[in-house]
Amino acid sequence: MRKDKLYFLTFLSISVIYTAIAGVALHYLIKASTHELLEAHLEFSKKEAKTFATLLSHQLANGITKDSTISYTQTSLKGTDFERGFLSVYDWSGRVICHPDIKNVGQPASANKSFVSSVTDDLSPENFYDLLIASQEELVENTSENTGQQSEVIHLFPVQNSDWIVAAHVNITNISSELDEIKRRFYLIFLIMGLIVILSYVITVRLIGSSYEKRLELKNQQLEDEVINLSKLNRAVGDYQQKVIEKKPQAQTNDGNTKKRILTYIRNELLPIPIGEIAHIYTENTITYVVCFNGKRSTSNLSLDELFSNLDNSYFFRANRQFIIAISAINKIVKYGNNQLKILVNPNSEVDIIISKNRAAEFKQWLNL
């Protein structure tokens, strides 16, 4: 249950982070793409208006009458109401003289249907976008009054040798729909990407988590086995202690005779200690210390090797180069490091008593496991 909650929180966190990043990226990409589209449309409209105005100027300069030019122009423009925009021709009074919709010919140009008011206006993509949004909002508010295509003038170019002006129009509805389509595509792309990224991340986390959990389970199993082995080992220590408690530990001399005590020193005082009272023996800074069960500590002139060779091997064990421990002094055995054992004794030793991995097997054999 905890794992499912963890995976759910991971999914939720990634979703929130992705949504925040995607929101910023979407805002930037949509804005950049929109401005790029509008800039391209503006440039195309300007070039188209300029080219058309130059063509009319050449016709007039070549002696073609205005009426004939108007007739030819109206024929050319008729039915050219393209999806994005179209051209029309005004005179300086603002009257329409050529238009794709012949019903508009002769009508005065409406000032509120233009993004520019004179030929000197230069519409930037940013301004174009702001005006487009404002115009679209106005259309939404007046939906009942405007059901057809709505157009606005975005560029004016004068025709030389005449009082005419070529106007480049834009279909607001179609341009707005195109911008909305761009937004929808970006939203869809980011949504699909988000689902793929988030699901892939969650699946990857789950796979890694499962692998890690399996390793943890294996380690836990190994730990349980080690705990069981340590429990057996401690139980064996108790059993062994009961076996030897009836038997008094003895030290053996080189000639086979046994002795009941060893000679130690406390400062300049000689102190013989019975073998059965020794808890552990250790060396520190080349000095051999003998520690009794009552906590008293004395020193010996003999080395650890010499002492151990004269002790009862069934009662004393050479834990390492520094320690000899008595079976009765062992309080507990715990795992230490990599397959090593740590012996806790009573009375407590200030220095850790560690049995190495190699001697651990010998120690277990000493306990008859």
XYZ file of N, CA and C in Angstrom, residues 146-318:
519
model
N -22.894 39.723 -36.885
C -21.870 39.439 -37.877
C -21.769 37.936 -38.048
N -22.425 37.436 -39.030
C -22.424 35.999 -39.266
C -21.504 35.589 -40.405
N -21.049 36.535 -41.261
C -20.206 36.188 -42.403
C -18.734 36.423 -42.114
N -17.969 36.402 -43.198
C -16.543 36.655 -43.079
C -16.316 38.126 -42.766
N -15.394 38.375 -41.844
C -15.056 39.741 -41.466
C -13.633 40.035 -41.937
N -13.463 41.190 -42.575
C -12.150 41.555 -43.093
C -11.724 42.907 -42.548
N -10.402 43.082 -42.477
C -9.805 44.340 -42.031
C -8.659 44.686 -42.966
N -8.426 45.987 -43.153
C -7.318 46.464 -43.981
C -6.057 46.484 -43.124
N -5.004 45.827 -43.603
C -3.762 45.790 -42.831
C -2.626 46.542 -43.522
N -2.834 46.949 -44.801
C -1.778 47.698 -45.486
C -2.377 48.496 -46.641
N -1.852 49.705 -46.828
C -2.267 50.587 -47.924
C -1.039 50.999 -48.728
N -1.192 50.967 -50.076
C -0.072 51.363 -50.933
C -0.617 52.234 -52.068
N -0.070 53.428 -52.237
C -0.605 54.346 -53.272
C -0.194 53.914 -54.678
N -1.068 54.231 -55.626
C -0.787 53.967 -57.040
C -0.298 55.266 -57.663
N 0.914 55.250 -58.204
C 1.484 56.463 -58.811
C 0.677 56.870 -60.053
N 0.744 58.172 -60.331
C 0.047 58.759 -61.495
C -1.473 58.672 -61.366
N -1.982 58.503 -60.102
C -3.431 58.432 -59.909
C -3.757 58.817 -58.474
N -5.045 58.870 -58.167
C -5.496 59.134 -56.796
C -6.034 57.840 -56.171
N -5.462 56.730 -56.576
C -5.918 55.435 -56.095
C -4.990 54.897 -54.985
N -5.555 53.997 -54.191
C -4.796 53.317 -53.134
C -5.173 51.835 -53.163
N -4.159 50.999 -53.194
C -4.389 49.548 -53.123
C -4.394 49.140 -51.639
N -5.468 48.481 -51.244
C -5.613 48.048 -49.841
C -5.511 46.534 -49.757
N -4.695 46.077 -48.785
C -4.573 44.637 -48.521
C -5.456 44.293 -47.324
N -6.402 43.400 -47.541
C -7.347 42.997 -46.499
C -6.933 41.652 -45.899
N -7.403 41.403 -44.691
C -7.197 40.119 -44.031
C -8.549 39.622 -43.520
N -8.792 38.335 -43.714
C -10.009 37.717 -43.191
C -9.794 37.359 -41.718
N -10.387 38.128 -40.844
C -10.160 37.966 -39.408
C -10.573 36.578 -38.932
N -11.723 36.142 -39.380
C -12.252 34.853 -38.908
C -11.326 33.709 -39.265
N -10.850 33.710 -40.532
C -9.979 32.617 -40.967
C -8.610 32.670 -40.291
N -8.062 33.881 -40.162
C -6.770 34.011 -39.488
C -6.886 33.575 -38.028
N -7.967 33.999 -37.380
C -8.174 33.622 -35.977
C -8.330 32.112 -35.844
N -9.059 31.522 -36.793
C -9.221 30.068 -36.759
C -7.889 29.358 -36.955
N -7.052 29.916 -37.816
C -5.742 29.332 -38.056
C -4.860 29.417 -36.803
N -4.947 30.569 -36.121
C -4.185 30.722 -34.877
C -4.696 29.751 -33.806
N -6.019 29.600 -33.740
C -6.587 28.638 -32.774
C -6.151 27.212 -33.086
N -6.051 26.901 -34.379
C -5.609 25.574 -34.778
C -4.156 25.343 -34.369
N -3.328 26.385 -34.491
C -1.931 26.278 -34.043
C -1.880 25.985 -32.550
N -2.706 26.710 -31.784
C -2.750 26.481 -30.338
C -3.191 25.059 -30.025
N -4.227 24.588 -30.720
C -4.721 23.236 -30.469
C -3.653 22.187 -30.771
N -2.907 22.419 -31.852
C -1.860 21.456 -32.203
C -0.757 21.429 -31.147
N -0.380 22.614 -30.688
C 0.641 22.668 -29.639
C 0.154 21.985 -28.366
N -1.096 22.261 -27.986
C -1.659 21.638 -26.788
C -1.699 20.112 -26.935
N -2.096 19.652 -28.126
C -2.174 18.213 -28.359
C -0.792 17.576 -28.305
N 0.177 18.244 -28.950
C 1.545 17.711 -28.954
C 2.095 17.615 -27.537
N 1.910 18.689 -26.763
C 2.431 18.692 -25.398
C 1.680 17.701 -24.516
N 0.388 17.522 -24.796
C -0.379 16.540 -24.027
C 0.135 15.131 -24.286
N 0.344 14.800 -25.579
C 0.859 13.476 -25.927
C 2.264 13.286 -25.374
N 3.107 14.334 -25.541
C 4.458 14.254 -24.998
C 4.430 14.073 -23.481
N 3.524 14.804 -22.827
C 3.418 14.701 -21.378
C 3.043 13.299 -20.942
N 2.053 12.719 -21.616
C 1.648 11.363 -21.273
C 2.792 10.375 -21.474
N 3.501 10.535 -22.600
C 4.618 9.622 -22.876
C 5.723 9.795 -21.847
N 6.103 11.064 -21.585
C 7.201 11.332 -20.649
C 6.842 10.859 -19.239
N 5.640 11.235 -18.778
C 5.248 10.902 -17.406
C 5.107 9.398 -17.230
N 4.419 8.746 -18.180
C 4.245 7.299 -18.067
C 5.589 6.574 -18.164
N 6.454 7.042 -19.082
C 7.772 6.414 -19.208
C 8.566 6.578 -17.923
N 8.494 7.776 -17.344
C 9.237 8.027 -16.108
C 8.701 7.156 -14.976
N 7.376 7.102 -14.854
C 6.783 6.307 -13.774
C 7.114 4.830 -13.952
N 7.012 4.345 -15.206
C 7.333 2.934 -15.456
C 8.797 2.662 -15.136
N 9.678 3.593 -15.547
C 11.102 3.422 -15.257
C 11.358 3.409 -13.757
N 10.715 4.359 -13.053
C 10.870 4.406 -11.593
C 10.366 3.121 -10.963
N 9.247 2.622 -11.483
C 8.689 1.386 -10.922
C 9.611 0.206 -11.173
N 10.175 0.126 -12.386
C 11.090 -0.970 -12.686
C 12.335 -0.894 -11.803
N 12.875 0.330 -11.679
C 14.059 0.495 -10.833
C 13.700 0.183 -9.381
N 12.514 0.674 -8.959
C 12.072 0.404 -7.600
C 11.882 -1.078 -7.343
N 11.309 -1.779 -8.331
C 11.113 -3.229 -8.168
C 12.443 -3.953 -8.056
N 13.401 -3.528 -8.908
C 14.723 -4.138 -8.832
C 15.371 -3.870 -7.476
N 15.215 -2.633 -7.012
C 15.791 -2.283 -5.710
C 15.098 -3.046 -4.581
N 13.777 -3.217 -4.720
C 13.034 -3.955 -3.692
C 13.475 -5.418 -3.649
N 13.728 -5.984 -4.830
C 14.187 -7.373 -4.864
C 15.541 -7.506 -4.180
N 16.419 -6.526 -4.436
C 17.716 -6.570 -3.776
C 17.567 -6.405 -2.262
N 16.638 -5.520 -1.868
C 16.393 -5.341 -0.438
C 15.849 -6.621 0.189
N 14.921 -7.264 -0.537
C 14.375 -8.522 -0.028
C 15.468 -9.568 0.116
N 16.376 -9.604 -0.885
C 17.474 -10.564 -0.810
C 18.384 -10.257 0.377
N 18.669 -8.961 0.580
C 19.500 -8.576 1.710
C 18.798 -8.874 3.033
N 17.474 -8.611 3.048
C 16.719 -8.914 4.262
C 16.743 -10.405 4.568
N 16.636 -11.207 3.492
C 16.691 -12.650 3.672
C 18.060 -13.077 4.211
N 19.099 -12.465 3.619
C 20.445 -12.768 4.090
C 20.618 -12.329 5.543
N 20.034 -11.153 5.848
C 20.126 -10.657 7.225
C 19.390 -11.579 8.190
N 18.216 -12.055 7.749
C 17.476 -12.994 8.588
C 18.279 -14.270 8.825
N 18.923 -14.748 7.749
C 19.750 -15.949 7.900
C 20.902 -15.699 8.865
N 21.502 -14.488 8.752
C 22.604 -14.157 9.645
C 22.121 -14.043 11.085
N 20.918 -13.451 11.259
C 20.356 -13.338 12.609
C 20.109 -14.720 13.194
N 19.571 -15.618 12.356
C 19.327 -16.989 12.818
C 20.638 -17.672 13.194
N 21.649 -17.462 12.324
C 22.948 -18.068 12.613
C 23.545 -17.500 13.891
N 23.400 -16.178 14.088
C 23.906 -15.567 15.310
C 23.153 -16.077 16.527
N 21.831 -16.257 16.351
C 21.038 -16.803 17.466
C 21.521 -18.196 17.829
N 21.774 -19.011 16.794
C 22.299 -20.355 17.036
C 23.657 -20.279 17.714
N 24.463 -19.324 17.232
C 25.807 -19.182 17.785
C 25.757 -18.766 19.250
N 24.884 -17.826 19.581
C 24.758 -17.394 20.969
C 24.192 -18.517 21.844
N 23.252 -19.278 21.266
C 22.702 -20.406 22.005
C 23.775 -21.461 22.241
N 24.630 -21.639 21.227
C 25.720 -22.603 21.373
C 26.707 -22.146 22.442
N 26.931 -20.831 22.513
C 27.812 -20.305 23.553
C 27.261 -20.634 24.927
N 25.935 -20.435 25.088
C 25.300 -20.749 26.368
C 25.423 -22.213 26.721
N 25.203 -23.063 25.707
C 25.308 -24.499 25.957
C 26.735 -24.890 26.338
N 27.677 -24.283 25.626
C 29.079 -24.606 25.885
C 29.511 -24.105 27.254
N 28.976 -22.941 27.627
C 29.296 -22.410 28.950
C 28.786 -23.343 30.049
N 27.608 -23.934 29.824
C 27.072 -24.870 30.818
C 27.911 -26.142 30.894
N 28.476 -26.524 29.751
C 29.296 -27.733 29.742
C 30.576 -27.543 30.532
N 31.185 -26.382 30.358
C 32.494 -26.173 30.985
C 32.379 -25.637 32.385
N 31.151 -25.237 32.804
C 31.018 -24.675 34.145
C 31.306 -25.719 35.215
N 31.053 -26.992 34.843
C 31.320 -28.067 35.788
C 32.798 -28.424 35.818
N 33.471 -28.016 34.759
C 34.880 -28.351 34.641
C 35.716 -27.121 34.953
N 36.594 -27.209 35.890
C 37.446 -26.093 36.253
C 38.517 -25.906 35.185
N 38.679 -24.702 34.681
C 39.731 -24.480 33.687
C 41.103 -24.621 34.314
N 42.028 -25.156 33.552
C 43.378 -25.363 34.050
C 44.380 -24.849 33.034
N 45.570 -24.555 33.534
C 46.685 -24.204 32.650
C 47.672 -25.346 32.650
N 48.253 -25.613 31.510
C 49.169 -26.737 31.389
C 50.586 -26.214 31.268
N 51.500 -26.883 31.964
C 52.916 -26.550 31.844
C 53.511 -27.356 30.714
N 54.736 -27.028 30.370
C 55.384 -27.711 29.256
C 55.636 -29.182 29.565
N 55.735 -29.524 30.837
C 55.987 -30.925 31.177
C 54.714 -31.718 31.388
N 53.550 -31.085 31.077
C 52.295 -31.809 31.175
C 51.605 -31.622 32.494
N 52.277 -31.111 33.519
C 51.641 -30.874 34.804
C 50.726 -29.659 34.714
N 49.655 -29.671 35.457
C 48.725 -28.569 35.444
C 48.983 -27.628 36.605
N 48.665 -26.358 36.374
C 48.743 -25.388 37.456
C 47.446 -24.607 37.509
N 47.146 -24.139 38.656
C 45.839 -23.560 38.893
C 45.827 -22.042 38.785
N 46.973 -21.404 38.658
C 47.005 -19.937 38.626
C 48.186 -19.455 37.809
N 48.118 -18.160 37.444
C 49.244 -17.515 36.757
C 49.664 -16.305 37.583
N 50.925 -15.910 37.414
C 51.472 -14.817 38.199
C 51.361 -13.519 37.431
N 50.768 -12.519 38.054
C 50.614 -11.194 37.442
C 51.137 -10.134 38.406
N 51.106 -8.891 37.887
C 51.628 -7.780 38.672
C 50.620 -6.637 38.683
N 50.521 -5.981 39.846
C 49.830 -4.695 39.955
C 50.853 -3.722 40.522
N 51.372 -2.878 39.625
C 52.519 -2.038 39.946
C 53.693 -2.958 40.345
N 54.210 -2.825 41.560
C 55.332 -3.658 41.989
C 54.886 -4.848 42.831
N 53.556 -5.042 42.901
C 53.005 -6.103 43.737
C 52.742 -7.351 42.897
N 53.205 -8.485 43.377
C 52.944 -9.756 42.715
C 51.545 -10.235 43.097
N 50.780 -10.700 42.065
C 49.408 -11.131 42.331
C 49.120 -12.413 41.565
N 49.072 -13.553 42.245
C 48.682 -14.780 41.545
C 47.165 -14.802 41.323
N 46.743 -15.135 40.105
C 45.323 -15.144 39.746
C 44.919 -16.557 39.354
N 43.875 -17.110 39.993
C 43.383 -18.434 39.584
C 42.878 -18.418 38.141
N 43.108 -19.491 37.465
C 42.710 -19.577 36.046
C 41.212 -19.356 35.882
N 40.414 -19.868 36.802
C 38.967 -19.767 36.687
C 38.433 -18.359 36.844
N 39.267 -17.436 37.363
C 38.825 -16.065 37.542
C 39.171 -15.162 36.354
N 39.884 -15.695 35.379
C 40.302 -14.869 34.221
C 39.151 -14.769 33.220
N 38.762 -13.545 32.868
C 37.707 -13.307 31.871
C 38.300 -13.173 30.475
N 39.307 -12.336 30.346
C 39.986 -12.222 29.061
C 41.374 -11.624 29.268
N 42.213 -11.872 28.296
C 43.592 -11.376 28.308
C 43.822 -10.649 26.987
N 44.484 -9.487 27.064
C 44.748 -8.741 25.836
C 46.042 -7.963 25.955
N 46.548 -7.550 24.802
C 47.767 -6.747 24.767
C 47.445 -5.371 24.231
N 48.132 -4.389 24.753
C 47.984 -3.009 24.301
C 49.307 -2.287 24.555
N 49.857 -1.749 23.461
C 51.157 -1.063 23.552
C 52.228 -1.988 24.147
N 52.254 -3.231 23.654
C 53.222 -4.275 24.030
C 53.089 -4.727 25.477
N 52.035 -4.324 26.173
C 51.806 -4.744 27.554
C 50.664 -5.745 27.571
N 50.847 -6.842 28.300
C 49.820 -7.873 28.408
C 49.001 -7.641 29.673
N 47.682 -7.516 29.475
C 46.787 -7.270 30.601
C 45.926 -8.508 30.837
N 45.708 -8.828 32.125
C 44.837 -9.927 32.525
C 43.651 -9.326 33.267
N 42.433 -9.566 32.733
C 41.220 -8.989 33.306
C 40.412 -10.111 33.945
N 40.044 -9.903 35.231
C 39.268 -10.903 35.954
C 37.776 -10.601 35.869
N 36.946 -11.566 36.276
C 35.497 -11.384 36.234
C 35.027 -10.264 37.155
N 35.798 -9.992 38.211
C 35.419 -8.906 39.116
C 35.856 -7.539 38.608
N 36.442 -7.484 37.431
C 36.839 -6.230 36.816
C 38.254 -5.802 37.118
N 38.959 -6.493 37.992
C 40.331 -6.118 38.299
C 41.242 -6.440 37.118
N 42.222 -5.545 36.913
C 43.130 -5.723 35.785
C 44.570 -5.696 36.301
N 45.332 -6.656 35.852
C 46.748 -6.735 36.209
C 47.553 -7.019 34.953
N 48.867 -7.000 35.079
C 49.729 -7.216 33.911
C 50.546 -8.484 34.087
N 51.065 -8.979 32.968
C 51.879 -10.200 32.978
C 53.124 -9.966 32.141
N 54.205 -10.609 32.532
C 55.453 -10.515 31.768
C 55.449 -11.439 30.559
N 54.506 -12.369 30.525
C 54.448 -13.318 29.415
C 53.702 -12.705 28.234
N 54.049 -13.157 27.043
C 53.336 -12.703 25.850
C 52.011 -13.445 25.730
N 51.182 -12.971 24.800
C 49.880 -13.598 24.585
C 50.036 -15.032 24.086
N 51.032 -15.243 23.230
C 51.277 -16.595 22.710
C 51.699 -17.541 23.832
N 52.581 -17.063 24.728
C 53.047 -17.914 25.824
C 51.905 -18.239 26.780
N 51.063 -17.261 27.067
C 49.928 -17.502 27.953
C 48.940 -18.487 27.339
N 48.646 -18.293 26.051
C 47.640 -19.152 25.410
C 48.120 -20.596 25.295
N 49.421 -20.775 25.098
C 49.948 -22.144 24.971
C 49.839 -22.921 26.273
N 49.675 -22.189 27.383
C 49.588 -22.849 28.682
C 48.158 -22.879 29.239
N 47.182 -22.444 28.453
C 45.798 -22.415 28.904
C 44.999 -23.572 28.315
N 43.898 -23.879 28.968
C 43.004 -24.951 28.508
C 42.248 -24.468 27.263
N 42.510 -25.103 26.106
C 41.915 -24.665 24.838
C 40.406 -24.881 24.789
N 39.899 -25.737 25.651
C 38.452 -25.928 25.673
C 37.746 -24.811 26.440
N 38.481 -24.039 27.202
C 37.896 -22.978 28.013
C 38.274 -21.595 27.477
N 39.454 -21.488 26.859
C 39.927 -20.201 26.338
C 40.057 -20.279 24.810
N 39.783 -19.131 24.143
C 39.872 -19.062 22.676
C 40.685 -17.833 22.293
N 41.562 -18.051 21.317
C 42.383 -16.933 20.808
C 41.580 -16.216 19.722
